Amino acid sequence: MCTGRWAVTTETRTTGLAYADRHGIRRQAASFWLLALLLALAVFSATAPSPLYAVYRARFGFSALTLTAIYAVYALGALAALLIFGRLSDHIGRRSVVALGLVLLMTSMGVFIAADGVAPLYVARVVQGMGAGIASGAINAWLLDLQPHENPRFGGLVGGVALIAGLGAGALGSGLLVQYAPNPLDLIYWLLAALYVAGLVSMPFIPDVVERRAGALASMRPQVGVPRVARQTFAALTPSMIAIWALGGLFASLGPSLALTLLQTSNRVAGGAVIAALFLTSAAASAVFRGAEPRAMVTRGSLMLMAGVGLTLVAAVIESPIALYAGSIVAGIGFGPAFSGVIRTLTVLAPPDKRGALVAAIYIVIYVSFSVPTVLAGLALARFPLRETTYVYGVIVMALAGATTVAVARRKTIAEANQVPAA
């Protein structure tokens, strides 16, 4: 093991690399931040099409249900990729797996550019989800490999912030290009494809400390499960996970339409800004409150989430775009810390050999919550107006967040009464 802020710290059998000299340490730090940027870019594409959905809908003439379904199939691709390829980089190295993810992301950009109907949009979103899932899983592990050795939580923190910030930046950046740049339907995809090519070119220059080892095919067999010791806590926190990502799905799919309706404008930046307000605030809040106690992050974050959603519903009632953006910001302050608190609370409960299966279970809840409720909202929009659908959706999200707040607080009270630490 070497000394220095950016010294690599991993098991002897899987590394064999140490960068004690100054040049090596600088290279490791630069590689770490380059990977954080690539992670943000991988998920940037998830919300980049959001400001374009109205354009696609007008051009191809599909329903609100189809719109939400096109949005939601991304999550199915990402979930399948994480379950199948989530552990592969432990066996063949991070570089190869990240490269595969970037190639799939580039492919999805090409499908978007060539899309001439609804079917290619579905294909593009599935391939895009798979690419993002493969790349993000391996990059998150790579960040842990290269993080400062004296700060073992830094890689996880940066990975979480980069992921949420990428979702927000994707919607805002795409909205700006759609509104003010030429070739609004294709430019964002050409730019992202170029960035993914640049990411591929950078791969050989980033140190990969994982040595190849047997078991690659076996690692692709999905393992999902919640250890017995974590089951009660998992059940208590599941409503919060559903509320958090169902809200994210609502904003990413229907948020722009609600914003444009309240503003009575067709400016795509206004639509993308609603998504950006939620996710960029979430990323900032995650960084600011990173040192807070996880259980407090869950309960207080859930309360802020409820307040933000409530303000959003008021905005729809009084037709106030200012209140809508304010609600997005308030919800974002709760979104990031609540999600971080959930992850930190659950992952420490599982023994190392069960942690991968637990993380898989967490991501199943996340991606189902990110996709299925938006499809249900699309079904509702076939019969009810956008605002009424938003009211019902928002009330359900608030109820779920409230259920977790009560459950976590109750577990804390019971634990204190028994004088044992609450999970």
XYZ file of N, CA and C in Angstrom, residues 82-322:
723
model
N -28.185 -3.918 -15.035
C -27.587 -3.970 -13.706
C -27.644 -5.368 -13.108
N -28.759 -6.062 -13.318
C -28.907 -7.399 -12.755
C -27.971 -8.396 -13.430
N -27.787 -8.255 -14.740
C -26.972 -9.229 -15.480
C -25.492 -8.876 -15.454
N -25.188 -7.587 -15.637
C -23.795 -7.185 -15.784
C -23.223 -6.495 -14.547
N -24.015 -6.421 -13.478
C -23.610 -5.644 -12.311
C -22.314 -6.094 -11.664
N -22.007 -7.398 -11.706
C -20.790 -7.919 -11.062
C -19.709 -8.302 -12.054
N -19.975 -8.113 -13.349
C -19.034 -8.568 -14.370
C -17.693 -7.860 -14.283
N -17.690 -6.578 -13.934
C -16.427 -5.829 -13.902
C -15.490 -6.324 -12.803
N -16.017 -7.052 -11.817
C -15.163 -7.640 -10.785
C -14.320 -8.785 -11.346
N -14.705 -9.294 -12.519
C -14.031 -10.459 -13.089
C -13.211 -10.117 -14.336
N -13.702 -9.211 -15.169
C -12.975 -8.905 -16.403
C -12.384 -7.498 -16.397
N -12.577 -6.771 -15.309
C -12.035 -5.425 -15.214
C -13.082 -4.360 -15.489
N -12.874 -3.178 -14.921
C -13.838 -2.079 -15.091
C -13.843 -1.546 -16.517
N -12.638 -1.446 -17.108
C -12.500 -0.764 -18.401
C -13.359 -1.403 -19.489
N -13.326 -2.731 -19.581
C -14.076 -3.423 -20.637
C -15.578 -3.227 -20.483
N -16.053 -3.269 -19.253
C -17.493 -3.141 -19.008
C -17.965 -1.715 -19.276
N -17.199 -0.727 -18.823
C -17.561 0.665 -19.102
C -17.559 0.922 -20.605
N -16.575 0.380 -21.303
C -16.512 0.558 -22.754
C -17.755 -0.020 -23.429
N -18.206 -1.202 -22.972
C -19.427 -1.796 -23.516
C -20.617 -0.873 -23.296
N -20.729 -0.315 -22.096
C -21.825 0.605 -21.813
C -21.787 1.832 -22.710
N -20.608 2.391 -22.934
C -20.484 3.573 -23.791
C -20.839 3.255 -25.237
N -20.465 2.062 -25.714
C -20.831 1.665 -27.080
C -22.352 1.573 -27.218
N -23.024 0.991 -26.221
C -24.486 0.907 -26.267
C -25.122 2.290 -26.215
N -24.561 3.190 -25.412
C -25.088 4.553 -25.363
C -24.925 5.248 -26.714
N -23.777 5.082 -27.347
C -23.574 5.642 -28.683
C -24.587 5.071 -29.670
N -24.822 3.769 -29.589
C -25.792 3.125 -30.485
C -27.181 3.712 -30.299
N -27.573 3.922 -29.048
C -28.905 4.479 -28.787
C -29.034 5.886 -29.357
N -27.951 6.660 -29.312
C -28.004 8.001 -29.899
C -28.264 7.916 -31.404
N -27.619 6.945 -32.060
C -27.847 6.761 -33.487
C -29.280 6.377 -33.796
N -29.887 5.532 -32.947
C -31.282 5.130 -33.157
C -32.209 6.333 -32.987
N -31.944 7.178 -31.996
C -32.740 8.397 -31.827
C -32.656 9.274 -33.075
N -31.463 9.452 -33.601
C -31.274 10.313 -34.768
C -32.033 9.770 -35.978
N -32.040 8.454 -36.125
C -32.688 7.839 -37.289
C -34.180 7.588 -37.084
N -34.690 7.836 -35.875
C -36.085 7.491 -35.558
C -37.067 8.159 -36.513
N -37.963 7.337 -37.083
C -39.004 7.853 -37.964
C -40.389 7.403 -37.514
N -40.498 6.981 -36.271
C -41.772 6.540 -35.742
C -41.640 6.155 -34.282
N -42.686 5.573 -33.737
C -42.706 5.239 -32.314
C -41.785 4.066 -31.983
N -41.786 3.028 -32.840
C -41.005 1.825 -32.548
C -39.522 2.123 -32.326
N -38.875 2.943 -33.177
C -37.461 3.247 -32.911
C -37.234 3.977 -31.599
N -38.204 4.758 -31.144
C -38.053 5.447 -29.865
C -38.020 4.445 -28.711
N -38.863 3.419 -28.800
C -38.819 2.358 -27.783
C -37.453 1.668 -27.793
N -36.980 1.321 -28.987
C -35.695 0.636 -29.106
C -34.573 1.504 -28.537
N -34.586 2.788 -28.904
C -33.545 3.711 -28.445
C -33.530 3.797 -26.925
N -34.704 3.861 -26.318
C -34.757 3.999 -24.861
C -34.297 2.724 -24.154
N -34.656 1.560 -24.688
C -34.212 0.314 -24.062
C -32.689 0.190 -24.149
N -32.128 0.423 -25.347
C -30.677 0.325 -25.523
C -29.976 1.382 -24.676
N -30.566 2.560 -24.627
C -30.016 3.638 -23.801
C -29.996 3.238 -22.328
N -31.069 2.641 -21.846
C -31.124 2.196 -20.459
C -30.094 1.116 -20.175
N -29.932 0.187 -21.110
C -28.935 -0.864 -20.923
C -27.528 -0.284 -20.867
N -27.236 0.646 -21.785
C -25.913 1.265 -21.791
C -25.634 2.031 -20.516
N -26.615 2.803 -20.074
C -26.439 3.582 -18.846
C -26.300 2.667 -17.635
N -27.090 1.583 -17.596
C -27.011 0.656 -16.467
C -25.666 -0.039 -16.389
N -25.174 -0.510 -17.526
C -23.874 -1.189 -17.553
C -22.760 -0.230 -17.174
N -22.757 0.956 -17.805
C -21.681 1.919 -17.555
C -21.716 2.444 -16.128
N -22.903 2.792 -15.634
C -22.978 3.407 -14.308
C -22.587 2.430 -13.211
N -22.984 1.164 -13.336
C -22.611 0.186 -12.321
C -21.105 0.009 -12.228
N -20.446 -0.141 -13.386
C -18.993 -0.333 -13.389
C -18.254 0.937 -12.980
N -18.754 2.097 -13.387
C -18.091 3.351 -13.014
C -18.179 3.574 -11.509
N -19.329 3.283 -10.927
C -19.450 3.435 -9.473
C -18.434 2.567 -8.742
N -18.246 1.334 -9.213
C -17.235 0.461 -8.602
C -15.832 1.010 -8.837
N -15.590 1.569 -10.023
C -14.288 2.127 -10.361
C -13.966 3.334 -9.483
N -14.968 4.143 -9.195
C -14.762 5.293 -8.300
C -14.318 4.825 -6.913
N -14.881 3.716 -6.456
C -14.467 3.177 -5.159
C -13.018 2.688 -5.211
N -12.602 2.153 -6.357
C -11.215 1.706 -6.507
C -10.232 2.867 -6.411
N -10.604 4.013 -6.952
C -9.670 5.128 -7.092
C -9.892 6.249 -6.085
N -10.816 6.088 -5.171
C -11.096 7.146 -4.208
C -9.923 7.341 -3.239
N -9.835 8.511 -2.585
C -8.773 8.739 -1.592
C -8.839 7.684 -0.496
N -7.708 7.098 -0.156
C -7.721 5.967 0.775
C -8.155 6.364 2.174
N -7.952 7.640 2.553
C -8.325 8.041 3.902
C -9.795 8.453 4.006
N -10.518 8.405 2.894
C -11.931 8.791 2.889
C -12.727 7.723 2.149
N -13.033 6.603 2.794
C -13.643 5.470 2.100
C -15.083 5.696 1.648
N -15.686 6.794 2.030
C -17.056 7.090 1.577
C -17.091 8.089 0.425
N -15.921 8.612 0.043
C -15.886 9.692 -0.941
C -16.360 9.232 -2.314
N -15.948 8.035 -2.729
C -16.361 7.526 -4.031
C -17.862 7.346 -4.125
N -18.462 6.808 -3.066
C -19.909 6.642 -3.063
C -20.647 7.960 -3.099
N -20.129 8.941 -2.350
C -20.750 10.262 -2.337
C -20.690 10.903 -3.717
N -19.497 10.912 -4.316
C -19.337 11.535 -5.626
C -20.177 10.806 -6.674
N -20.222 9.473 -6.589
C -21.033 8.720 -7.533
C -22.511 9.063 -7.430
N -23.019 9.174 -6.212
C -24.427 9.525 -6.028
C -24.754 10.920 -6.515
N -23.886 11.870 -6.205
C -24.105 13.251 -6.639
C -24.022 13.352 -8.159
N -23.043 12.671 -8.765
C -22.887 12.723 -10.218
C -24.106 12.140 -10.922
N -24.642 11.048 -10.367
C -25.812 10.409 -10.984
C -27.019 11.338 -10.973
N -27.319 11.914 -9.826
C -28.500 12.780 -9.727
C -28.286 14.070 -10.511
N -27.071 14.643 -10.451
C -26.781 15.869 -11.194
C -26.887 15.632 -12.692
N -26.469 14.448 -13.150
C -26.571 14.136 -14.569
C -28.010 14.120 -15.050
N -28.920 13.606 -14.220
C -30.341 13.603 -14.584
C -30.864 15.028 -14.749
N -30.480 15.913 -13.835
C -30.938 17.297 -13.929
C -30.318 18.040 -15.091
N -29.021 17.853 -15.288
C -28.333 18.561 -16.364
C -28.820 18.098 -17.730
N -29.203 16.823 -17.840
C -29.687 16.312 -19.115
C -30.933 17.042 -19.591
N -31.886 17.238 -18.696
C -33.122 17.914 -19.077
C -32.883 19.379 -19.417
N -32.080 20.059 -18.589
C -31.841 21.484 -18.816
C -31.008 21.705 -20.073
N -29.936 20.933 -20.234
C -29.092 21.091 -21.414
C -29.844 20.800 -22.689
N -30.641 19.745 -22.682
C -31.429 19.408 -23.858
C -32.453 20.496 -24.164
N -33.087 21.021 -23.117
C -34.064 22.092 -23.330
C -33.444 23.315 -23.973
N -32.250 23.686 -23.532
C -31.559 24.840 -24.122
C -31.250 24.606 -25.592
N -30.765 23.409 -25.923
C -30.419 23.117 -27.309
C -31.666 23.050 -28.191
N -32.725 22.429 -27.666
C -33.968 22.313 -28.448
C -34.545 23.686 -28.747
N -34.460 24.591 -27.779
C -35.078 25.901 -27.934
C -34.246 26.856 -28.776
N -32.922 26.815 -28.616
C -32.111 27.881 -29.196
C -31.094 27.426 -30.242
N -30.864 26.128 -30.364
C -29.851 25.655 -31.312
C -30.514 25.116 -32.576
N -29.769 25.032 -33.677
C -30.340 24.460 -34.903
C -30.523 22.955 -34.762
N -31.340 22.379 -35.640
C -31.573 20.934 -35.675
C -31.951 20.401 -34.292
N -33.047 20.908 -33.715
C -33.370 20.604 -32.306
C -33.589 19.132 -32.005
N -34.072 18.339 -32.970
C -34.355 16.940 -32.689
C -33.088 16.085 -32.605
N -32.043 16.486 -33.286
C -30.880 15.610 -33.410
C -29.612 16.123 -32.748
N -29.482 17.431 -32.547
C -28.206 17.988 -32.101
C -27.753 17.403 -30.770
N -28.671 17.278 -29.808
C -28.293 16.766 -28.496
C -27.732 15.354 -28.600
N -28.282 14.558 -29.523
C -27.809 13.187 -29.672
C -26.435 13.130 -30.343
N -26.204 13.995 -31.327
C -24.882 14.059 -31.951
C -23.817 14.466 -30.927
N -24.156 15.450 -30.097
C -23.194 15.908 -29.096
C -22.894 14.816 -28.071
N -23.924 14.138 -27.611
C -23.715 13.064 -26.643
C -22.904 11.920 -27.258
N -23.210 11.575 -28.524
C -22.439 10.520 -29.182
C -20.963 10.889 -29.245
N -20.672 12.163 -29.555
C -19.276 12.616 -29.610
C -18.611 12.510 -28.236
N -19.350 12.847 -27.196
C -18.796 12.758 -25.838
C -18.547 11.305 -25.430
N -19.421 10.397 -25.859
C -19.214 8.991 -25.541
C -18.003 8.435 -26.298
N -17.801 8.909 -27.519
C -16.593 8.523 -28.256
C -15.354 9.007 -27.504
N -15.404 10.253 -27.022
C -14.274 10.791 -26.245
C -14.044 9.950 -24.989
N -15.141 9.506 -24.364
C -15.007 8.644 -23.193
C -14.330 7.328 -23.530
N -14.689 6.758 -24.670
C -14.044 5.524 -25.111
C -12.548 5.728 -25.344
N -12.207 6.836 -25.966
C -10.806 7.139 -26.244
C -10.011 7.279 -24.948
N -10.672 7.781 -23.886
C -9.976 7.999 -22.612
C -9.753 6.719 -21.821
N -10.451 5.634 -22.168
C -10.390 4.408 -21.370
C -8.973 3.879 -21.131
N -8.117 3.794 -22.144
C -6.777 3.240 -21.904
C -5.923 4.058 -20.937
N -6.290 5.306 -20.707
C -5.484 6.184 -19.861
C -5.924 6.175 -18.394
N -7.018 5.456 -18.093
C -7.513 5.390 -16.723
C -7.049 4.075 -16.106
N -6.342 4.116 -14.973
C -5.823 2.879 -14.374
C -6.947 1.956 -13.902
N -6.901 0.722 -14.354
C -7.866 -0.299 -13.957
C -7.149 -1.267 -13.020
N -7.506 -1.246 -11.750
C -6.776 -2.033 -10.752
C -7.318 -3.447 -10.586
N -8.354 -3.812 -11.324
C -8.955 -5.143 -11.192
C -8.280 -6.105 -12.162
N -7.763 -7.185 -11.632
C -7.166 -8.220 -12.461
C -8.229 -9.241 -12.863
N -8.086 -9.790 -14.047
C -9.036 -10.795 -14.526
C -9.003 -12.029 -13.628
N -10.189 -12.567 -13.373
C -10.271 -13.793 -12.588
C -11.468 -14.607 -13.049
N -11.483 -15.856 -12.699
C -12.519 -16.779 -13.154
C -13.884 -16.400 -12.582
N -14.918 -16.926 -13.237
C -16.276 -16.735 -12.728
C -17.079 -15.674 -13.436
N -16.605 -15.183 -14.599
C -17.303 -14.103 -15.301
C -18.721 -14.512 -15.696
N -18.868 -15.712 -16.280
C -20.201 -16.160 -16.702
C -21.117 -16.372 -15.499
N -20.583 -16.949 -14.450
C -21.404 -17.166 -13.252
C -21.850 -15.846 -12.640
N -21.020 -14.818 -12.771
C -21.367 -13.512 -12.197
C -22.554 -12.869 -12.901
N -22.866 -13.338 -14.118
C -23.967 -12.745 -14.887
C -25.315 -13.360 -14.527
N -25.312 -14.309 -13.590
C -26.564 -14.856 -13.094
C -27.103 -13.933 -12.016
N -28.270 -13.306 -12.252
C -28.787 -12.326 -11.282
C -28.968 -12.918 -9.891
N -28.569 -12.161 -8.891
C -28.768 -12.534 -7.491
C -29.530 -11.410 -6.805
N -30.720 -11.726 -6.369
C -31.581 -10.729 -5.729
C -32.077 -11.296 -4.413
N -31.986 -10.507 -3.360
C -32.480 -10.979 -2.074
C -32.216 -9.971 -0.976
N -33.018 -10.035 0.052
C -32.861 -9.171 1.221
C -32.521 -10.061 2.405
N -31.327 -9.918 2.986
C -30.962 -10.736 4.138
C -31.970 -10.588 5.276
N -32.139 -11.647 6.039
C -33.131 -11.630 7.118
C -32.939 -10.440 8.053
N -31.680 -10.118 8.366
C -31.402 -9.042 9.318
C -31.850 -7.675 8.795
N -32.016 -7.557 7.470
C -32.367 -6.264 6.884
C -33.824 -6.175 6.453
N -34.590 -7.236 6.607
C -35.923 -7.277 6.005
C -36.894 -6.267 6.612
N -36.900 -6.141 7.928
C -37.835 -5.200 8.544
C -37.493 -3.762 8.156
N -36.208 -3.447 8.163
C -35.795 -2.100 7.768
C -36.086 -1.858 6.299
N -35.839 -2.858 5.455
C -36.127 -2.745 4.027
C -37.613 -2.459 3.816
N -38.464 -3.180 4.523
C -39.907 -2.963 4.402
C -40.302 -1.558 4.857
N -39.660 -1.094 5.935
C -39.986 0.248 6.445
C -39.558 1.341 5.476
N -38.461 1.115 4.748
C -37.926 2.140 3.860
C -38.456 2.053 2.432
N -39.076 0.945 2.078
C -39.570 0.779 0.708
C -40.565 1.867 0.290
N -41.534 2.263 1.138
C -42.428 3.350 0.717
C -41.685 4.633 0.354
N -40.616 4.932 1.089
C -39.848 6.125 0.780
C -39.147 5.994 -0.561
N -38.557 4.824 -0.841
C -37.919 4.615 -2.137
C -38.922 4.777 -3.276
N -40.111 4.211 -3.081
C -41.143 4.337 -4.113
C -41.527 5.804 -4.303
N -41.734 6.518 -3.189
C -42.129 7.924 -3.273
C -41.061 8.758 -3.969
N -39.797 8.540 -3.593
C -38.700 9.328 -4.154
C -38.628 9.165 -5.662
N -38.597 7.918 -6.121
C -38.359 7.708 -7.554
C -39.636 7.796 -8.368
N -40.799 7.589 -7.766
C -42.040 7.868 -8.485
C -42.151 9.362 -8.752
N -41.724 10.171 -7.774
C -41.716 11.623 -7.986
C -40.736 11.990 -9.098
N -39.530 11.375 -9.068
C -38.570 11.637 -10.128
C -39.114 11.259 -11.486
N -39.808 10.128 -11.568
C -40.405 9.714 -12.827
C -41.488 10.662 -13.305
N -42.312 11.144 -12.376
C -43.370 12.087 -12.735
C -42.774 13.359 -13.321
N -41.763 13.915 -12.645
C -41.157 15.153 -13.121
C -40.476 14.944 -14.469
N -39.774 13.825 -14.631
C -39.019 13.600 -15.858
C -39.929 13.356 -17.058
N -41.091 12.763 -16.835
C -41.974 12.451 -17.968
C -43.036 13.521 -18.204
N -43.712 13.951 -17.132
C -44.839 14.877 -17.294
C -44.565 16.274 -16.753
N -43.443 16.448 -16.020
C -43.119 17.768 -15.483
C -43.051 18.865 -16.525
N -42.360 18.635 -17.666
C -42.316 19.679 -18.691
C -43.695 20.067 -19.203
N -44.583 19.079 -19.395
C -45.928 19.391 -19.885
C -46.686 20.250 -18.884
N -46.543 19.945 -17.589
C -47.221 20.733 -16.559
C -46.676 22.154 -16.528
N -45.366 22.291 -16.636
C -44.752 23.616 -16.612
C -45.216 24.456 -17.809
N -45.223 23.853 -18.990
C -45.636 24.591 -20.190
C -47.115 24.968 -20.113
N -47.926 24.107 -19.491
C -49.352 24.409 -19.331
C -49.548 25.605 -18.399
N -48.848 25.619 -17.266
C -49.008 26.712 -16.304
C -48.425 28.010 -16.836
N -47.332 27.927 -17.577
C -46.701 29.129 -18.127
C -47.363 29.596 -19.417
N -48.164 28.712 -20.012
C -48.793 28.998 -21.306
C -47.747 29.415 -22.334
N -46.735 28.564 -22.452
C -45.634 28.827 -23.374
C -45.218 27.524 -24.022
N -44.471 27.626 -25.108
C -43.919 26.449 -25.774
C -42.408 26.383 -25.615
N -41.852 27.237 -24.753
C -40.407 27.292 -24.552
C -39.935 26.020 -23.844
N -39.084 25.246 -24.507
C -38.651 23.956 -23.970
C -37.720 24.108 -22.764
N -37.067 25.246 -22.641
C -36.199 25.464 -21.487
C -37.033 25.473 -20.216
N -38.220 26.075 -20.295
C -39.101 26.124 -19.124
C -39.478 24.723 -18.669
N -39.694 23.804 -19.627
C -40.027 22.437 -19.272
C -38.848 21.699 -18.671
N -37.674 21.840 -19.299
C -36.491 21.171 -18.774
C -36.074 21.700 -17.422
N -36.350 22.983 -17.159
C -35.939 23.598 -15.895
C -36.652 22.982 -14.699
N -37.869 22.455 -14.893
C -38.589 21.805 -13.786
C -37.840 20.553 -13.344
N -37.394 19.762 -14.316
C -36.635 18.556 -13.997
C -35.304 18.926 -13.368
N -34.642 19.931 -13.944
C -33.340 20.355 -13.422
C -33.459 20.862 -11.989
N -34.533 21.603 -11.704
C -34.709 22.137 -10.350
C -34.776 21.018 -9.327
N -35.462 19.935 -9.680
C -35.583 18.805 -8.754
C -34.239 18.093 -8.578
N -33.627 17.677 -9.686
C -32.456 16.810 -9.589
C -31.183 17.568 -9.210
N -30.988 18.775 -9.719
C -29.776 19.519 -9.357
C -29.813 19.933 -7.887
N -30.999 20.321 -7.400
C -31.133 20.611 -5.967
C -30.878 19.355 -5.146
N -31.352 18.207 -5.635
C -31.124 16.935 -4.939
C -29.639 16.642 -4.823
N -28.907 16.852 -5.928
C -27.466 16.589 -5.909
C -26.762 17.493 -4.912
N -27.120 18.783 -4.920
C -26.499 19.727 -3.993
C -26.822 19.372 -2.544
N -28.083 19.009 -2.278
C -28.489 18.661 -0.911
C -27.770 17.399 -0.436
N -27.569 16.436 -1.337
C -26.847 15.219 -0.969
C -25.436 15.538 -0.507
N -24.780 16.477 -1.201
C -23.421 16.862 -0.830
C -23.397 17.637 0.484
N -24.342 18.548 0.644
C -24.363 19.404 1.839
C -24.619 18.587 3.101
N -25.552 17.632 3.016
C -25.954 16.869 4.209
C -25.288 15.491 4.285
N -24.162 15.318 3.614
C -23.512 14.009 3.536
C -23.089 13.478 4.902
N -22.840 14.367 5.866
C -22.377 13.911 7.178
C -23.484 13.640 8.164
N -24.732 13.831 7.761
C -25.850 13.645 8.688
C -26.082 12.173 8.984
N -26.738 11.911 10.109
C -27.065 10.540 10.496
C -28.100 9.987 9.510
N -27.885 8.773 8.968
C -28.743 8.264 7.887
C -30.226 8.254 8.210
N -30.605 7.827 9.420
C -32.027 7.750 9.759
C -32.654 9.144 9.764
N -31.902 10.131 10.238
C -32.407 11.501 10.222
C -32.550 12.006 8.789
N -31.628 11.596 7.908
C -31.729 11.986 6.501
C -33.000 11.438 5.874
N -33.348 10.209 6.233
C -34.557 9.600 5.671
C -35.804 10.323 6.151
N -35.923 10.518 7.466
C -37.153 11.118 7.998
C -37.293 12.585 7.593
N -36.223 13.359 7.773
C -36.316 14.781 7.421
C -36.403 14.981 5.916
N -35.681 14.138 5.162
C -35.775 14.226 3.713
C -37.172 13.901 3.222
N -37.798 12.892 3.822
C -39.163 12.525 3.437
C -40.147 13.647 3.746
N -39.945 14.324 4.880
C -40.822 15.452 5.222
C -40.663 16.596 4.218
N -39.411 16.878 3.820
C -39.181 17.921 2.811
C -39.784 17.514 1.469
N -39.688 16.235 1.145
C -40.285 15.738 -0.092
C -41.786 15.969 -0.084
N -42.426 15.663 1.045
C -43.863 15.881 1.161
C -44.212 17.354 1.012
N -43.407 18.221 1.632
C -43.668 19.660 1.534
C -43.533 20.136 0.087
N -42.509 19.640 -0.609
C -42.309 20.042 -1.996
C -43.423 19.580 -2.903
N -43.855 18.341 -2.714
C -44.967 17.837 -3.522
C -46.238 18.616 -3.220
N -46.477 18.900 -1.927
C -47.648 19.694 -1.564
C -47.638 21.052 -2.229
N -46.482 21.697 -2.256
C -46.364 23.000 -2.915
C -46.598 22.878 -4.416
N -46.139 21.772 -5.004
C -46.372 21.542 -6.428
C -47.862 21.401 -6.724
N -48.570 20.700 -5.856
C -50.015 20.546 -6.054
C -50.741 21.880 -5.901
N -50.303 22.675 -4.935
C -50.885 24.015 -4.781
C -50.649 24.833 -6.047
N -49.452 24.682 -6.620
C -49.128 25.406 -7.850
C -50.100 25.053 -8.971
N -50.434 23.757 -9.057
C -51.374 23.334 -10.095
C -52.771 23.900 -9.844
N -53.151 24.006 -8.555
C -54.480 24.520 -8.217
C -54.591 26.013 -8.527
N -53.592 26.772 -8.102
C -53.652 28.229 -8.279
C -53.015 28.680 -9.595
N -52.547 27.707 -10.382
C -51.943 27.978 -11.692
C -50.758 28.929 -11.578
N -49.858 28.604 -10.650
C -48.691 29.448 -10.406
C -47.415 28.731 -10.833
N -46.765 29.153 -11.923
C -45.500 28.528 -12.317
C -44.386 28.763 -11.296
N -44.431 29.900 -10.602
C -43.410 30.172 -9.575
C -43.505 29.141 -8.460
